[in-house]
Short mmCIF file of C-alpha atoms in Angstrom, two decimals:
data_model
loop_
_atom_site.label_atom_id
_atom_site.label_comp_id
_atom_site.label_asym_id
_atom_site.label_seq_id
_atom_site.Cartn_x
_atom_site.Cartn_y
_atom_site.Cartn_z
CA UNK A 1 0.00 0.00 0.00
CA UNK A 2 1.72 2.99 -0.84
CA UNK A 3 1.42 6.16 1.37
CA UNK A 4 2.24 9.39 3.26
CA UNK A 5 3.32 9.74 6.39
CA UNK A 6 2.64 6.59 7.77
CA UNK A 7 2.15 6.14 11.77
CA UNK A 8 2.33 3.23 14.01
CA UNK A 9 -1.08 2.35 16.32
CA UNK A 10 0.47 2.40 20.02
CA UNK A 11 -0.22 -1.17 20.10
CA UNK A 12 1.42 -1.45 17.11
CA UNK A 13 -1.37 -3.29 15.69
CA UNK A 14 -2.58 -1.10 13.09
CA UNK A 15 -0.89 1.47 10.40
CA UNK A 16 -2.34 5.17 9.55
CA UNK A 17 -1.33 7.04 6.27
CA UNK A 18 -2.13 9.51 3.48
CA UNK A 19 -2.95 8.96 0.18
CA UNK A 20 -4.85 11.61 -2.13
CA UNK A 21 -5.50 13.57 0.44
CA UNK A 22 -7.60 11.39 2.62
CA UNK A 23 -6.37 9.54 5.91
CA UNK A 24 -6.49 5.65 5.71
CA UNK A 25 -5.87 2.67 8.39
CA UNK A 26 -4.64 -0.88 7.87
CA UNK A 27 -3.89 -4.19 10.06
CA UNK A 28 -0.04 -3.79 10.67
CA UNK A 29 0.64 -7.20 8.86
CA UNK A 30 -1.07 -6.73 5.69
CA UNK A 31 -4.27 -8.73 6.45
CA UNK A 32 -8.16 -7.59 6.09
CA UNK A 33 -8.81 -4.47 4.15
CA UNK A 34 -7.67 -0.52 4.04
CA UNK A 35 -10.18 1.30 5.37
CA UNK A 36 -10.58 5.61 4.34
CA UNK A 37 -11.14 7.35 7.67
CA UNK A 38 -11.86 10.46 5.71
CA UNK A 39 -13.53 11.03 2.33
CA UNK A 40 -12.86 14.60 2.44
CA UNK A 41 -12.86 17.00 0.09
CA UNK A 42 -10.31 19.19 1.74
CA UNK A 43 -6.57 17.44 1.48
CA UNK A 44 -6.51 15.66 5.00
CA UNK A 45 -2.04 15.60 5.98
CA UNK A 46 -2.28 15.91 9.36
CA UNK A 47 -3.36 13.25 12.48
CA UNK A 48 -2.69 11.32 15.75
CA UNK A 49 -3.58 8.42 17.61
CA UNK A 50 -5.52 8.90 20.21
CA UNK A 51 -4.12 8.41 23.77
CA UNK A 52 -6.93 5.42 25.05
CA UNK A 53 -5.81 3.71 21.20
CA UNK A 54 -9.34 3.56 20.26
CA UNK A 55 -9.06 6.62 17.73
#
């Protein structure tokens, strides 16, 4: 999956990035599918992980 600014789940179970301008999240090792967190129409570059790890 390619992508911007990829960052780590704290439980390291999950992976966040960019890609055309909307924020996406995937299963660290590749299985199930990518889901988009976003579909905005504004370019979406910037986010976090929440502290409890359930956003």
């Amino acid at each position: 999956m390619r992508g911007l600014r990829p960052l780590w789940s704290p439980d390291g179970r999950k992976i966040a990035f960019v890609r055309s301008g909307d924020v996406y999240v995937m299963n660290a090792d590749g299985s199930g599918s990518t889901e988009n967190l976003t579909r905005s129409p504004w370019n979406e570059g910037w986010f976090a992980w929440s502290p409890g790890r359930t956003q």
